[in-house]
mmCIF file of C-alpha atoms in Angstrom:
data_model
loop_
_atom_site.group_PDB
_atom_site.id
_atom_site.type_symbol
_atom_site.label_atom_id
_atom_site.label_comp_id
_atom_site.label_asym_id
_atom_site.label_seq_id
_atom_site.Cartn_x
_atom_site.Cartn_y
_atom_site.Cartn_z
ATOM 1 C CA MET A 584 16.835 -21.983 -18.437
ATOM 2 C CA ASP A 585 17.886 -24.946 -20.432
ATOM 3 C CA SER A 586 20.989 -25.522 -22.089
ATOM 4 C CA LEU A 587 19.679 -24.765 -25.601
ATOM 5 C CA VAL A 588 18.218 -21.484 -24.800
ATOM 6 C CA ALA A 589 21.170 -20.511 -22.842
ATOM 7 C CA ALA A 590 23.454 -21.255 -25.819
ATOM 8 C CA ALA A 591 20.912 -19.381 -28.143
ATOM 9 C CA ALA A 592 21.175 -16.353 -25.799
ATOM 10 C CA ARG A 593 24.997 -16.310 -25.802
ATOM 11 C CA ALA A 594 24.959 -16.514 -29.606
ATOM 12 C CA LEU A 595 22.785 -13.669 -29.982
ATOM 13 C CA ALA A 596 24.938 -11.586 -27.346
ATOM 14 C CA ARG A 597 27.945 -12.650 -29.730
ATOM 15 C CA GLY A 598 26.022 -11.178 -32.800
ATOM 16 C CA ASP A 599 25.372 -14.651 -34.111
ATOM 17 C CA PRO A 600 21.614 -14.695 -34.919
ATOM 18 C CA LEU A 601 21.941 -17.805 -37.103
ATOM 19 C CA GLY A 602 23.816 -19.874 -34.563
ATOM 20 C CA ALA A 603 20.771 -18.737 -32.206
ATOM 21 C CA LEU A 604 18.121 -20.126 -34.627
ATOM 22 C CA GLY A 605 20.093 -23.062 -35.019
ATOM 23 C CA ARG A 606 19.621 -24.059 -31.436
ATOM 24 C CA VAL A 607 15.992 -22.821 -30.985
ATOM 25 C CA GLY A 608 14.473 -22.657 -34.455
ATOM 26 C CA GLN A 609 12.119 -25.384 -34.121
ATOM 27 C CA ARG A 610 10.814 -24.758 -30.688
ATOM 28 C CA ASP A 611 7.679 -22.829 -29.820
ATOM 29 C CA ASP A 612 7.907 -22.516 -26.040
ATOM 30 C CA ALA A 613 8.111 -18.836 -24.728
ATOM 31 C CA PRO A 614 11.859 -18.368 -24.336
ATOM 32 C CA ALA A 615 12.584 -19.870 -27.707
ATOM 33 C CA LEU A 616 9.824 -17.586 -29.458
ATOM 34 C CA ALA A 617 11.472 -14.568 -27.752
ATOM 35 C CA LEU A 618 15.034 -15.642 -28.799
ATOM 36 C CA ARG A 619 13.874 -16.363 -32.271
ATOM 37 C CA GLY A 620 12.105 -12.757 -32.413
ATOM 38 C CA ILE A 621 15.420 -11.265 -31.392
ATOM 39 C CA ALA A 622 17.506 -13.094 -34.042
ATOM 40 C CA MET A 623 14.951 -12.243 -36.718
ATOM 41 C CA ALA A 624 15.174 -8.513 -36.021
ATOM 42 C CA GLN A 625 19.213 -8.865 -35.892
ATOM 43 C CA LEU A 626 18.635 -10.305 -39.417
ATOM 44 C CA GLY A 627 16.352 -7.642 -40.485
ATOM 45 C CA GLU A 628 13.050 -9.515 -40.705
ATOM 46 C CA HIS A 629 11.279 -7.064 -38.654
ATOM 47 C CA PRO A 630 7.549 -8.175 -39.287
ATOM 48 C CA ARG A 631 8.476 -11.601 -38.500
ATOM 49 C CA ALA A 632 10.496 -10.454 -35.348
ATOM 50 C CA ARG A 633 7.419 -8.379 -34.216
ATOM 51 C CA GLU A 634 5.051 -11.577 -34.701
ATOM 52 C CA LEU A 635 7.565 -13.665 -32.909
ATOM 53 C CA LEU A 636 7.884 -11.374 -29.959
ATOM 54 C CA ARG A 637 3.998 -10.706 -29.489
ATOM 55 C CA ARG A 638 3.814 -14.501 -29.389
ATOM 56 C CA ALA A 639 6.506 -14.856 -26.829
ATOM 57 C CA ALA A 640 5.010 -12.281 -24.645
ATOM 58 C CA ARG A 641 1.646 -13.833 -24.718
ATOM 59 C CA ALA A 642 2.975 -17.407 -24.049
ATOM 60 C CA PHE A 643 4.875 -15.895 -21.078
ATOM 61 C CA GLY A 644 1.617 -14.803 -19.774
ATOM 62 C CA THR A 645 0.948 -12.909 -16.668
ATOM 63 C CA HIS A 646 2.857 -15.363 -14.413
ATOM 64 C CA GLU A 647 6.421 -14.244 -15.785
ATOM 65 C CA LYS A 648 6.085 -10.461 -15.698
ATOM 66 C CA VAL A 649 9.766 -9.741 -16.244
ATOM 67 C CA ALA A 650 9.900 -11.858 -19.336
ATOM 68 C CA ARG A 651 6.696 -10.720 -20.821
ATOM 69 C CA ALA A 652 7.886 -6.919 -20.164
ATOM 70 C CA ARG A 653 11.245 -7.891 -21.898
ATOM 71 C CA CYS A 654 9.294 -9.101 -24.862
ATOM 72 C CA VAL A 655 7.198 -5.908 -24.853
ATOM 73 C CA ILE A 656 10.288 -3.682 -25.091
ATOM 74 C CA ALA A 657 12.054 -5.686 -27.616
ATOM 75 C CA GLU A 658 8.893 -5.431 -29.749
ATOM 76 C CA ALA A 659 8.850 -1.853 -29.186
ATOM 77 C CA GLU A 660 12.432 -1.451 -30.430
ATOM 78 C CA VAL A 661 11.658 -3.280 -33.594
ATOM 79 C CA ALA A 662 8.640 -0.830 -34.188
ATOM 80 C CA LEU A 663 10.950 1.762 -33.598
ATOM 81 C CA LEU A 664 13.347 0.478 -36.124
ATOM 82 C CA VAL A 665 10.529 0.289 -38.905
ATOM 83 C CA ARG A 666 9.386 3.698 -37.818
ATOM 84 C CA ASP A 667 5.878 2.134 -36.903
ATOM 85 C CA LEU A 668 5.041 5.008 -34.470
ATOM 86 C CA ARG A 669 1.183 4.271 -34.226
ATOM 87 C CA GLY A 670 -0.491 3.302 -31.089
ATOM 88 C CA SER A 671 -0.188 4.250 -27.530
ATOM 89 C CA THR A 672 2.937 3.863 -25.348
ATOM 90 C CA ARG A 673 1.043 2.468 -22.429
ATOM 91 C CA ALA A 674 2.329 -1.272 -22.755
ATOM 92 C CA LEU A 675 5.796 0.139 -22.975
ATOM 93 C CA THR A 676 5.480 2.360 -20.020
ATOM 94 C CA ALA A 677 3.791 -0.474 -18.007
ATOM 95 C CA ALA A 678 6.685 -2.832 -19.089
ATOM 96 C CA MET A 679 9.286 -0.239 -17.923
ATOM 97 C CA LEU A 680 7.595 0.083 -14.596
ATOM 98 C CA ALA A 681 7.165 -3.581 -14.079
ATOM 99 C CA LEU A 682 11.139 -4.033 -14.850
ATOM 100 C CA GLU A 683 11.815 -1.369 -12.270
ATOM 101 C CA ARG A 684 9.736 -2.949 -9.617
ATOM 102 C CA HIS A 685 11.666 -6.328 -10.196
ATOM 103 C CA GLY A 686 15.193 -4.769 -10.264
ATOM 104 C CA ASP A 687 15.979 -5.305 -13.850
ATOM 105 C CA HIS A 688 17.286 -1.861 -14.279
ATOM 106 C CA GLY A 689 19.232 -2.266 -17.540
ATOM 107 C CA ASN A 690 16.038 -3.387 -19.585
ATOM 108 C CA ALA A 691 13.981 -0.596 -17.609
ATOM 109 C CA GLN A 692 16.594 2.127 -18.901
ATOM 110 C CA GLN A 693 16.241 0.585 -22.598
ATOM 111 C CA ALA A 694 12.697 1.111 -22.314
ATOM 112 C CA ARG A 695 12.976 4.737 -21.299
ATOM 113 C CA LEU A 696 15.416 5.139 -24.262
ATOM 114 C CA VAL A 697 12.890 3.682 -26.674
ATOM 115 C CA LEU A 698 10.311 6.066 -25.195
ATOM 116 C CA ALA A 699 12.911 8.975 -25.745
ATOM 117 C CA ARG A 700 13.809 8.157 -29.185
ATOM 118 C CA ARG A 701 10.143 7.619 -30.208
ATOM 119 C CA SER A 702 9.462 10.975 -28.750
ATOM 120 C CA LEU A 703 12.054 12.511 -30.912
ATOM 121 C CA LEU A 704 10.937 10.968 -33.846
ATOM 122 C CA LEU A 705 7.275 12.151 -33.374
ATOM 123 C CA GLY A 706 8.891 15.880 -32.750
ATOM 124 C CA ARG A 707 8.044 15.927 -29.122
ATOM 125 C CA VAL A 708 11.320 17.261 -28.072
ATOM 126 C CA ASP A 709 10.397 18.338 -24.496
ATOM 127 C CA VAL A 710 8.894 15.024 -23.655
ATOM 128 C CA ALA A 711 12.054 13.398 -25.099
ATOM 129 C CA ALA A 712 14.195 15.681 -22.933
ATOM 130 C CA ALA A 713 12.101 14.685 -19.890
ATOM 131 C CA THR A 714 12.395 10.869 -20.389
ATOM 132 C CA LEU A 715 16.182 11.321 -21.103
ATOM 133 C CA ASP A 716 16.672 13.176 -17.794
ATOM 134 C CA GLY A 717 14.861 10.313 -15.983
ATOM 135 C CA ILE A 718 17.453 7.719 -16.983
ATOM 136 C CA ASP A 719 20.079 6.541 -14.399
ATOM 137 C CA THR A 720 23.448 6.532 -16.121
ATOM 138 C CA ARG A 721 24.989 4.298 -13.367
ATOM 139 C CA GLY A 722 25.655 0.990 -14.673
ATOM 140 C CA LEU A 723 24.349 1.161 -18.176
ATOM 141 C CA SER A 724 25.843 -1.194 -20.469
ATOM 142 C CA PRO A 725 28.172 0.281 -23.281
ATOM 143 C CA VAL A 726 25.539 -0.151 -25.792
ATOM 144 C CA LEU A 727 23.035 1.495 -23.886
ATOM 145 C CA ALA A 728 25.241 4.298 -22.925
ATOM 146 C CA ALA A 729 26.242 4.748 -26.607
ATOM 147 C CA VAL A 730 22.348 4.853 -27.499
ATOM 148 C CA LEU A 731 21.785 7.410 -24.659
ATOM 149 C CA HIS A 732 24.693 9.679 -25.862
ATOM 150 C CA LEU A 733 23.419 9.612 -29.601
ATOM 151 C CA THR A 734 19.868 10.295 -28.415
ATOM 152 C CA ALA A 735 21.184 13.115 -26.388
ATOM 153 C CA ALA A 736 23.089 14.545 -29.348
ATOM 154 C CA GLU A 737 20.026 14.290 -31.637
ATOM 155 C CA LEU A 738 17.754 16.074 -28.982
ATOM 156 C CA ALA A 739 20.508 18.827 -28.757
ATOM 157 C CA LEU A 740 20.418 19.176 -32.698
ATOM 158 C CA ARG A 741 16.623 19.348 -32.669
ATOM 159 C CA SER A 742 16.258 21.875 -29.713
ATOM 160 C CA MET A 743 19.082 23.862 -31.532
ATOM 161 C CA ARG A 744 21.664 23.439 -28.612
ATOM 162 C CA VAL A 745 24.553 22.223 -30.372
#
């Protein structure tokens, strides 16, 4: 990873999407496209974010399975934010499984959370419950742990187990 991409990733982790865009905003390589997509999502520019994340996934290609899978998950997260629940979850499930095979458990668990939240929004409480049961809580980041607990609380409300 070159220094500008690494600096942009650190800026995004700090919650500074404009700082990230300042570093990779003019680049069209796959890592820069992915970081630009995440930055645009943080800025609320969801259609542009989805377009950039799709371009990044294509640019990573089949030889970089982990990076491509991360882009698929990020795009699914943005789709969830804008309540675009059309389409299949096949790509998201395949990305989750690829990340698990490659040892990227944090992002695989994020994919499971996206699947569970999507199921809840579609009213598929039983599917959401089964998906949440499959999440390994050991080593979850604080952000993912919070999302997990909020999703579990919403599941309890929807299934009348308050």
